[in-house]
């Protein structure tokens, strides 16, 4: 009885349906990767085979409609949240221009091509042109897999997608209005534009402040993930309510929450994992289930319509990419990537076809032809994107090797994070990981040093160690957890640093226990005396992910210190991950060296410089530091080149005026096996 139930086609049981979908998601990439075809094509073809127009194993029921809609929204959200905002602003103008091109050229081709090929009326021709113009980022997962989400061609294509879909939506709305009322009504268009402006303002500001508040109050990453999903769908729902495509709302939500979700964070890892494992494959399988390849054999006219649509759509999109690349001075690889990303069709095209058929603007042959066009365009887009992405990845890698031919893995920073307090362990590890070079594959050492057998302190330290390890593992970074018994914390940290060839020591700023206690405390002061390695002392009251600006106070002659370039790169890494603006408070000569390092190392961050005419000028600039900012002070050990007597009063000033601010004090590496300098900020 059970066997007969399972063998009923199409499958109706949730267990059987979900099992089959999981097997498709698992097997398709393995098979198609072996024969050199993008796995995205495999998922779409699998949807055709098992769907209602294939062997009818699966019906396109409510579950596929729901997961399919979720998948396309998730795809657009992921595209927005992975973008580096600095690169986005840098290429926004080009993206807008390319968006106009990749909308206007297919629209013109569609109107006049359809008029010539099908003899349709102008309303039908205009509607078909919206299907040619609109595109979906079906092949975006390929770009993301190659790590090219911030390549200029990718960002320009993503921006162009939003522009194109928005313009296609407005044209479609005008066509439907004309079909329903017998003429174009400008007041409806103005109403939609007004609602768009209100939507952008309300969702933009509301989501920004709500996300900042939520991330500060709730650090649990499961809660944060659920919150992010809820906001994506809320933004999408509000977009559809005012007459926009829901995918525009998902993309806008991604842009707003972008700076709160660093690429190297557990939350980003969960977002990518869930999307790539379930939602996006479900969407691609659902697209395949819509396609009925049998209709091409029912009538020669369907084949003619489909062939015409495919040829016109492909030529128009290729010509748009060709002209755009020429205007921007791009090469062949960028042009091919732009074409691949903007030639795929799914959500917006399907919606336009269904709406047009419902209002009598499309014949059944045109509807079937448009569905076949979607299949061919998705296949061409996936193949073109994979070939271009692979070539671009090779070009970028060769360029990096040419610029840094002798750099080995071991030359990247080796980090040690010393923990003892469960409350601060996660923020310490997060800060260390955000300052880490993106190519660094060295393991992080999480260390708890104990010098007694007190059960309470030992358990507290072990809990802190577990929290730090979990924070590193959530972003797939190898971590070595060490519990060390030594005579004191300083001895334990320095001995472990020597044994593991540590370059960076991250430690928390202590809390003053009495009025005579120093700002740093005796442990840190002894550590500065005992080690010449870079020492970073951190204290964060706000969630690291919500920091908006980084103020960096730099002493005079800092460029002469051994670890000058290293700490500049740590700041660059941190700012890149947080999409935060860096404000360097430094002397003019030092500012020039900082700027040169950031440029030569390719850091795409916003940075400005405030000149210090004298050391006391930092007091004026530091008044701008707020609760959403991070104050970084570059220290100097006594006897070092950049140390001066003016720095002696800084600890008391920090204690008095910045006791509630997020703070990191960095002591750069010095020459020598052990420091011969005494500490001093």
XYZ file of C-alpha atoms in Angstrom:
681
model
C 0.000 0.000 0.000
C 2.789 2.356 0.911
C 4.750 1.421 -2.222
C 1.747 2.155 -4.434
C 1.360 5.498 -2.704
C 4.983 6.421 -3.351
C 4.826 5.352 -7.001
C 1.838 7.589 -7.732
C 2.783 10.242 -10.306
C 3.206 13.084 -9.909
C 4.586 12.627 -6.399
C 2.303 14.059 -3.754
C 3.969 13.257 -0.453
C 6.166 16.014 1.021
C 8.939 13.559 1.921
C 9.167 12.116 -1.610
C 8.984 15.536 -3.261
C 11.664 17.061 -1.083
C 13.883 13.981 -1.381
C 13.743 14.126 -5.186
C 14.521 17.843 -5.223
C 17.493 17.318 -2.905
C 18.813 14.520 -5.104
C 18.546 16.794 -8.151
C 20.383 19.598 -6.328
C 23.064 17.112 -5.234
C 23.601 15.163 -8.455
C 23.172 17.795 -11.195
C 26.266 19.874 -10.329
C 28.389 16.718 -10.108
C 27.292 15.392 -13.503
C 27.266 18.649 -15.454
C 30.557 19.882 -14.025
C 32.220 16.753 -15.395
C 31.039 17.530 -18.934
C 31.907 21.225 -18.666
C 28.336 22.583 -18.572
C 27.286 25.066 -15.833
C 25.308 23.347 -13.098
C 22.658 26.051 -13.431
C 21.807 24.654 -16.871
C 21.607 21.190 -15.307
C 19.086 22.322 -12.702
C 16.873 23.956 -15.340
C 17.052 20.865 -17.585
C 16.272 18.646 -14.603
C 13.190 20.773 -13.955
C 12.088 20.221 -17.559
C 12.596 16.454 -17.311
C 10.846 15.800 -13.965
C 8.242 18.540 -14.404
C 4.662 18.352 -15.750
C 5.870 18.704 -19.359
C 8.478 15.977 -18.937
C 7.999 12.603 -17.238
C 5.649 14.256 -14.724
C 7.435 13.131 -11.573
C 6.745 16.504 -9.956
C 3.839 18.886 -10.319
C 4.520 22.591 -10.152
C 2.399 22.974 -7.039
C 2.265 25.658 -4.381
C 5.576 24.543 -2.878
C 7.442 25.266 -6.128
C 5.644 28.556 -6.581
C 6.567 29.598 -3.038
C 10.159 28.359 -3.138
C 10.572 29.693 -6.676
C 9.499 33.175 -5.607
C 11.667 32.940 -2.503
C 14.599 31.827 -4.669
C 14.507 34.774 -7.080
C 14.094 37.222 -4.183
C 17.004 35.563 -2.389
C 19.103 35.755 -5.542
C 18.554 39.510 -5.888
C 19.120 40.072 -2.178
C 22.391 38.117 -2.280
C 23.588 40.100 -5.292
C 23.020 43.337 -3.363
C 24.439 42.266 -0.009
C 27.666 40.885 -1.550
C 28.496 44.091 -3.407
C 31.285 46.255 -2.050
C 29.602 49.638 -1.563
C 32.767 51.492 -2.506
C 32.888 49.697 -5.862
C 29.162 50.249 -6.273
C 29.438 54.018 -5.869
C 32.473 54.062 -8.132
C 30.625 52.229 -10.932
C 27.098 53.526 -10.317
C 27.151 55.945 -13.244
C 28.399 53.269 -15.621
C 25.769 50.878 -14.319
C 23.037 53.430 -14.996
C 24.340 54.064 -18.523
C 24.558 50.352 -19.269
C 21.077 49.896 -17.823
C 19.704 52.454 -20.265
C 21.552 50.759 -23.123
C 20.444 47.236 -22.287
C 16.862 48.485 -21.993
C 16.687 50.825 -24.991
C 18.346 48.607 -27.623
C 16.249 45.459 -26.910
C 13.124 47.635 -26.684
C 13.696 49.151 -30.120
C 14.615 45.756 -31.577
C 11.542 44.225 -29.961
C 9.041 46.806 -31.172
C 10.152 46.938 -34.797
C 11.273 43.295 -34.985
C 7.907 42.031 -33.717
C 6.039 44.364 -36.032
C 7.989 43.011 -38.986
C 8.056 39.306 -38.001
C 4.601 38.844 -36.484
C 2.602 41.709 -37.939
C 1.344 42.460 -34.425
C -0.229 45.720 -33.284
C 1.935 48.312 -31.569
C 0.696 47.412 -28.053
C 1.690 43.771 -28.527
C 5.041 44.803 -29.968
C 5.700 47.052 -26.979
C 4.810 44.248 -24.572
C 7.118 41.787 -26.350
C 9.890 44.390 -26.196
C 9.613 44.429 -22.376
C 10.344 40.689 -22.406
C 13.442 41.283 -24.550
C 14.646 44.169 -22.370
C 14.049 42.706 -18.896
C 16.524 40.162 -17.656
C 17.159 38.148 -14.494
C 20.514 37.439 -12.861
C 20.081 33.709 -13.376
C 23.813 33.192 -13.855
C 24.873 35.330 -10.860
C 25.664 32.261 -8.676
C 28.419 31.372 -11.170
C 30.036 34.785 -10.689
C 29.744 34.481 -6.920
C 31.340 31.018 -6.995
C 34.360 32.474 -8.807
C 34.601 35.296 -6.236
C 33.900 37.990 -8.846
C 30.914 39.653 -7.204
C 32.904 42.895 -6.912
C 34.414 42.832 -10.393
C 33.517 45.987 -12.305
C 31.621 44.077 -15.029
C 29.558 42.312 -12.356
C 28.662 45.463 -10.447
C 27.770 47.350 -13.629
C 25.577 44.454 -14.770
C 23.824 44.203 -11.399
C 23.106 47.954 -11.418
C 21.910 47.680 -15.017
C 19.529 44.888 -14.002
C 17.701 47.152 -11.575
C 17.505 50.007 -14.072
C 16.287 47.693 -16.831
C 13.680 45.876 -14.742
C 12.340 49.180 -13.423
C 12.038 50.724 -16.900
C 10.550 47.514 -18.312
C 8.012 47.525 -15.482
C 6.998 51.114 -16.257
C 6.649 50.306 -19.965
C 4.623 47.190 -19.170
C 2.335 49.180 -16.871
C 1.779 51.739 -19.644
C 0.956 49.013 -22.172
C -1.542 47.315 -19.848
C -3.153 50.658 -18.964
C -3.560 51.403 -22.655
C -5.075 47.960 -23.245
C -7.539 48.332 -20.372
C -8.566 51.972 -20.810
C -7.954 52.413 -24.517
C -5.224 55.004 -24.041
C -2.152 55.966 -22.042
C -2.871 57.667 -18.705
C 0.043 59.742 -17.464
C -1.438 60.223 -13.989
C -0.972 56.514 -13.193
C 2.688 56.707 -14.149
C 3.241 59.813 -11.979
C 1.441 58.105 -9.115
C 3.771 55.102 -9.367
C 6.843 57.355 -9.463
C 5.612 59.238 -6.375
C 5.037 55.968 -4.517
C 8.523 54.824 -5.520
C 10.077 57.927 -3.964
C 8.086 57.479 -0.750
C 8.980 53.780 -0.675
C 12.705 54.464 -1.139
C 12.698 57.023 1.687
C 10.609 55.066 4.211
C 12.212 51.664 3.636
C 15.707 53.119 3.288
C 15.754 55.051 6.546
C 13.451 52.735 8.477
C 15.354 49.564 7.618
C 18.727 51.186 8.290
C 17.913 52.274 11.843
C 15.883 49.168 12.664
C 18.746 46.899 11.563
C 21.280 48.897 13.555
C 19.064 48.650 16.664
C 18.373 44.935 16.229
C 22.012 43.980 15.657
C 23.046 45.906 18.745
C 20.434 44.271 20.948
C 20.646 40.732 19.596
C 23.995 39.138 18.794
C 22.666 35.608 18.279
C 23.272 34.821 14.608
C 20.159 32.672 14.241
C 17.995 35.590 15.346
C 19.926 37.898 13.036
C 19.419 35.531 10.093
C 15.662 35.298 10.696
C 15.492 39.076 11.040
C 17.333 39.599 7.735
C 14.994 37.230 5.911
C 11.946 38.908 7.426
C 13.142 42.344 6.333
C 13.878 41.108 2.786
C 10.357 39.790 2.388
C 8.801 42.817 4.061
C 10.641 45.110 1.668
C 9.585 42.890 -1.258
C 5.966 42.874 -0.090
C 5.846 46.659 0.226
C 7.350 46.976 -3.266
C 4.668 44.738 -4.765
C 1.922 46.612 -2.877
C 2.804 49.902 -4.593
C 3.028 48.244 -8.002
C 6.759 47.443 -8.274
C 8.359 44.068 -8.877
C 9.100 42.324 -5.566
C 12.657 41.592 -6.761
C 13.353 45.331 -6.650
C 12.380 45.358 -2.988
C 14.665 42.409 -2.226
C 17.589 44.106 -3.956
C 16.950 47.393 -2.131
C 16.835 45.580 1.218
C 20.182 43.998 0.406
C 21.744 47.377 -0.313
C 20.439 48.851 2.948
C 21.663 45.935 5.082
C 24.917 45.527 3.147
C 27.137 47.415 5.581
C 25.758 45.472 8.574
C 26.719 42.098 7.080
C 30.490 41.873 6.540
C 31.646 39.313 4.014
C 33.774 37.617 6.689
C 30.998 37.009 9.211
C 28.985 34.041 10.359
C 25.783 35.737 9.237
C 27.049 36.134 5.669
C 28.131 32.494 5.689
C 24.620 31.411 6.650
C 23.040 33.648 4.010
C 25.214 32.204 1.240
C 24.824 28.635 2.453
C 21.030 28.613 2.655
C 20.661 30.397 -0.686
C 23.097 28.196 -2.603
C 21.892 24.969 -0.996
C 18.105 25.353 -1.151
C 16.391 28.533 -2.322
C 18.249 29.371 -5.544
C 18.369 25.748 -6.848
C 14.651 25.417 -6.080
C 14.016 28.532 -8.167
C 16.044 27.196 -11.109
C 14.272 23.830 -11.028
C 10.951 25.696 -10.937
C 11.940 27.689 -14.035
C 12.589 24.432 -15.871
C 9.200 23.052 -14.841
C 7.497 25.968 -16.628
C 9.024 25.088 -19.982
C 7.122 22.839 -22.395
C 9.493 21.810 -25.170
C 6.735 19.770 -26.824
C 4.969 22.883 -28.138
C 7.691 23.395 -30.708
C 6.515 20.224 -32.467
C 2.822 21.152 -32.364
C 3.091 23.979 -34.874
C 5.757 25.377 -37.174
C 4.555 28.820 -36.122
C 5.592 28.215 -32.515
C 9.077 27.275 -33.704
C 9.258 30.391 -35.871
C 8.074 32.635 -33.034
C 10.538 31.083 -30.567
C 13.445 31.289 -33.008
C 12.662 34.926 -33.784
C 12.409 35.825 -30.104
C 15.664 34.078 -29.220
C 17.661 35.594 -32.080
C 16.361 39.145 -31.567
C 16.763 39.018 -27.761
C 20.308 37.596 -27.939
C 21.485 40.034 -30.639
C 20.010 42.999 -28.765
C 21.641 42.019 -25.466
C 24.981 41.255 -27.146
C 24.930 44.597 -28.958
C 24.131 46.384 -25.676
C 27.114 44.731 -23.973
C 29.352 45.461 -26.963
C 28.454 49.181 -27.045
C 28.650 49.465 -23.248
C 32.103 47.862 -23.147
C 33.299 50.194 -25.915
C 32.017 53.259 -24.062
C 33.683 52.174 -20.803
C 36.914 51.032 -22.457
C 36.489 47.427 -21.294
C 38.096 44.394 -22.893
C 36.628 41.249 -24.375
C 36.353 39.344 -21.083
C 34.388 42.083 -19.308
C 32.124 42.413 -22.342
C 31.365 38.704 -22.351
C 30.635 38.738 -18.627
C 28.261 41.689 -19.050
C 26.476 39.848 -21.850
C 26.231 36.630 -19.839
C 24.773 38.325 -16.779
C 22.222 40.413 -18.716
C 20.987 37.824 -21.219
C 19.267 35.422 -18.826
C 15.500 35.652 -18.501
C 13.103 34.372 -15.879
C 10.941 36.247 -13.385
C 10.167 39.554 -15.119
C 9.870 37.934 -18.556
C 7.518 35.229 -17.275
C 5.358 37.857 -15.563
C 5.169 39.981 -18.719
C 4.209 36.950 -20.851
C 1.467 35.845 -18.464
C 0.044 39.353 -18.122
C 0.138 39.887 -21.878
C -1.655 36.572 -22.547
C -4.262 37.354 -19.891
C -5.088 40.721 -21.528
C -5.217 39.234 -25.022
C -2.062 40.965 -26.234
C -0.206 37.687 -26.851
C -1.416 34.668 -28.768
C -0.889 31.153 -27.454
C 1.948 30.679 -29.949
C 3.627 33.845 -28.678
C 3.222 32.656 -25.070
C 4.773 29.277 -25.882
C 7.506 30.962 -27.915
C 8.381 33.221 -24.996
C 8.678 30.217 -22.663
C 11.081 28.508 -25.063
C 13.000 31.782 -25.348
C 13.460 31.742 -21.570
C 15.021 28.265 -21.757
C 17.496 29.156 -24.516
C 18.418 32.491 -22.909
C 19.072 30.838 -19.537
C 21.339 28.236 -21.152
C 23.241 30.806 -23.238
C 23.590 33.150 -20.244
C 24.950 30.389 -18.002
C 27.471 29.108 -20.550
C 28.646 32.624 -21.479
C 28.946 33.680 -17.838
C 30.930 30.598 -16.828
C 33.384 30.990 -19.716
C 33.862 34.714 -19.035
C 34.092 34.294 -15.254
C 36.713 31.564 -15.588
C 38.789 33.724 -17.951
C 38.451 36.805 -15.736
C 39.473 34.832 -12.648
C 42.619 33.689 -14.477
C 43.417 37.244 -15.573
C 42.986 38.624 -12.063
C 45.115 35.848 -10.539
C 47.899 36.384 -13.082
C 47.851 40.110 -12.345
C 48.075 39.490 -8.600
C 50.981 37.071 -9.056
C 52.750 39.600 -11.262
C 52.387 42.336 -8.653
C 53.369 40.073 -5.743
C 55.318 37.158 -7.241
C 57.213 36.230 -4.097
C 54.407 36.427 -1.545
C 53.880 33.110 0.214
C 51.053 32.012 2.476
C 53.272 32.117 5.524
C 53.950 35.818 5.008
C 50.385 36.713 5.927
C 49.673 37.639 9.499
C 49.589 34.918 12.147
C 47.084 35.974 14.768
C 46.758 35.135 18.424
C 43.591 36.135 20.282
C 43.982 36.000 24.072
C 40.645 35.533 25.869
C 39.504 35.123 29.435
C 36.082 36.809 29.629
C 33.101 35.156 27.870
C 31.441 38.562 27.485
C 34.217 40.003 25.309
C 35.583 36.858 23.615
C 33.340 36.996 20.548
C 33.964 40.688 19.826
C 37.741 40.177 20.186
C 37.736 37.314 17.712
C 35.458 39.201 15.305
C 37.752 42.225 15.387
C 40.765 40.036 14.674
C 39.050 38.295 11.757
C 37.859 41.555 10.214
C 41.427 42.881 10.279
C 42.675 39.753 8.547
C 43.845 39.765 4.898
C 41.242 38.157 2.619
C 43.788 35.705 1.182
C 45.189 34.656 4.551
C 44.857 30.906 5.121
C 46.919 30.730 8.307
C 45.033 29.388 11.338
C 44.054 31.708 14.180
C 45.255 30.822 17.667
C 42.683 31.297 20.423
C 44.454 31.256 23.790
C 43.314 31.076 27.404
C 46.121 31.393 29.954
C 45.540 30.317 33.542
C 47.924 30.411 36.481
C 45.661 28.966 39.161
C 43.224 26.099 39.684
C 40.330 28.285 40.781
C 37.321 26.439 39.343
C 35.289 29.568 38.663
C 37.988 31.437 36.721
C 39.026 28.303 34.841
C 35.460 27.601 33.726
C 34.985 31.230 32.719
C 38.147 31.118 30.626
C 37.154 27.857 28.978
C 33.755 29.330 28.081
C 35.498 32.349 26.565
C 37.763 30.041 24.569
C 34.766 28.082 23.238
C 32.990 31.284 22.198
C 36.079 32.581 20.382
C 36.552 29.272 18.572
C 32.895 29.225 17.511
C 33.181 32.768 16.103
C 36.150 31.759 13.938
C 34.623 28.490 12.788
C 31.413 30.228 11.712
C 33.346 31.903 8.886
C 35.264 28.735 7.953
C 38.602 29.901 9.348
C 40.825 27.281 10.942
C 41.376 27.949 14.612
C 43.696 26.358 17.169
C 42.271 26.543 20.691
C 44.878 26.378 23.417
C 44.463 26.350 27.176
C 47.879 27.044 28.683
C 49.080 26.907 32.261
C 51.857 29.426 32.931
C 53.240 31.604 35.687
C 51.146 34.570 34.483
C 49.171 35.791 31.473
C 52.091 37.719 29.965
C 54.411 34.720 30.072
C 51.730 32.493 28.586
C 50.984 34.866 25.715
C 54.606 35.626 24.844
C 55.693 31.974 25.030
C 52.783 30.899 22.828
C 53.549 33.720 20.389
C 57.160 32.519 20.052
C 56.192 28.889 19.578
C 53.627 29.649 16.837
C 55.538 32.495 15.114
C 52.706 34.912 15.900
C 52.782 38.357 14.287
C 49.589 39.889 15.785
C 48.464 39.619 19.412
C 44.861 40.658 20.071
C 43.884 41.220 23.692
C 41.022 42.946 25.465
C 41.333 46.217 27.345
C 41.003 45.570 31.056
C 38.491 47.245 33.353
C 39.919 49.519 36.023
C 39.406 48.048 39.481
C 40.523 51.046 41.552
C 41.439 54.721 41.162
C 45.181 54.091 41.136
C 44.928 51.474 38.406
C 46.402 52.598 35.072
C 44.407 52.907 31.864
C 45.921 49.785 30.314
C 46.583 47.826 33.463
C 49.746 46.047 34.503
C 49.190 43.006 32.270
C 49.170 44.934 29.015
C 52.048 47.159 30.115
C 54.137 44.072 30.887
C 53.134 42.515 27.560
C 54.331 45.613 25.702
C 57.650 45.336 27.518
C 57.990 41.633 26.763
C 57.119 41.402 23.092
C 58.097 43.268 19.949
C 55.127 41.907 17.960
C 52.139 43.960 16.889
C 49.800 44.210 19.865
C 46.164 45.213 19.407
C 44.139 46.156 22.472
C 40.398 46.170 21.795
C 37.275 47.300 23.606
C 33.949 47.332 21.750
C 30.656 48.347 23.373
C 28.707 48.257 20.092
C 28.426 45.263 17.798
C 31.427 45.317 15.472
C 29.122 44.889 12.458
C 27.314 48.184 13.127
C 30.370 50.470 13.173
C 29.944 53.329 10.682
C 33.283 55.198 10.791
C 36.835 54.487 11.898
C 38.867 57.357 13.355
C 42.595 56.650 13.385
C 44.971 58.796 15.424
C 48.517 58.511 14.051
C 51.642 59.924 15.758
C 54.259 61.951 13.941
C 56.991 59.912 12.175
C 54.873 56.736 12.381
C 56.041 55.857 8.860
C 59.536 55.110 10.212
C 58.367 52.249 12.422
C 58.902 48.625 11.353
C 55.199 47.708 11.479
C 53.876 50.824 9.740
C 52.640 49.109 6.579
C 51.206 46.203 8.575
C 48.876 48.290 10.725
C 47.756 50.376 7.736
C 46.786 47.142 6.002
C 44.907 45.959 9.114
C 42.866 49.165 9.030
C 42.296 48.700 5.298
C 41.050 45.146 5.846
C 38.726 46.275 8.622
C 37.267 49.165 6.626
C 36.754 46.931 3.570
C 34.807 44.375 5.574
C 32.633 46.937 7.369
C 32.192 49.261 4.358
C 33.145 51.975 6.850
C 34.770 55.315 6.163
C 38.244 55.822 7.632
C 39.292 59.216 8.949
C 43.026 59.460 9.559
C 44.119 62.142 12.014
C 47.799 62.473 11.146
C 50.605 64.828 10.244
C 50.694 65.717 6.541
C 53.901 63.804 5.731
C 52.617 60.624 7.368
C 49.276 60.959 5.565
C 51.045 60.705 2.219
C 52.640 57.385 3.184
C 49.317 56.017 4.433
C 47.584 56.996 1.188
C 50.294 55.348 -0.913
C 49.968 52.036 0.961
C 46.176 51.974 0.605
C 46.434 52.660 -3.125
C 49.280 50.238 -3.818
C 47.581 47.424 -1.905
C 44.316 48.049 -3.782
C 42.066 48.863 -0.836
C 38.698 50.055 -2.145
C 37.649 52.098 0.863
C 36.516 55.624 1.584
C 39.195 57.544 3.462
C 39.931 61.150 4.350
C 42.726 62.918 6.208
C 42.587 65.534 8.931
C 45.866 67.312 9.389
C 47.454 67.585 12.801
C 49.373 70.845 13.013
C 50.359 69.813 16.527
C 49.725 66.744 18.629
C 47.021 68.469 20.685
C 44.868 68.959 17.556
C 43.585 65.407 17.949
C 41.416 66.646 20.849
C 39.421 68.812 18.440
C 38.965 66.062 15.840
C 38.152 63.332 18.341
C 35.064 65.224 19.510
C 33.279 63.935 16.387
C 33.566 60.320 17.555
C 30.148 58.866 18.352
C 28.739 55.564 19.652
C 28.618 54.126 16.106
C 32.303 54.856 15.461
C 35.563 53.107 16.275
C 38.486 55.086 17.671
C 41.855 53.556 16.728
C 45.006 54.932 18.330
C 48.407 54.023 16.920
C 50.628 53.762 19.940
C 54.387 53.968 20.254
C 56.626 52.194 22.720
C 58.974 54.457 24.665
C 62.254 54.862 22.878
C 60.741 54.266 19.460
C 61.017 56.865 16.674
C 57.360 57.923 16.759
C 57.146 58.260 20.530
C 57.173 61.748 22.017
C 56.525 63.371 25.339
C 53.233 64.776 24.018
C 51.767 61.264 24.094
C 52.168 60.828 27.840
C 48.847 62.497 28.668
C 46.785 60.548 26.122
C 45.796 57.600 28.408
C 44.213 59.910 30.963
C 42.440 61.818 28.173
C 41.036 58.557 26.783
C 39.877 57.483 30.233
C 38.181 60.813 30.850
C 36.594 61.505 27.445
C 36.334 58.161 25.628
C 35.484 55.697 28.397
C 32.241 54.764 26.617
C 33.588 54.652 23.039
C 34.635 51.677 20.949
C 38.405 51.636 21.097
C 41.385 49.820 19.587
C 44.974 50.706 20.480
C 47.622 49.320 18.123
C 51.291 49.067 18.987
C 53.150 48.318 15.730
C 55.830 45.665 15.524
C 59.353 46.753 16.427
C 62.761 45.422 15.429
C 64.384 42.801 17.619
C 63.539 39.465 19.172
C 62.316 41.175 22.358
C 61.273 44.714 22.871
C 63.887 46.988 24.382
C 61.301 49.744 24.691
C 59.092 50.488 27.618
C 55.407 51.060 26.911
C 53.910 54.439 26.358
C 51.018 55.428 24.209
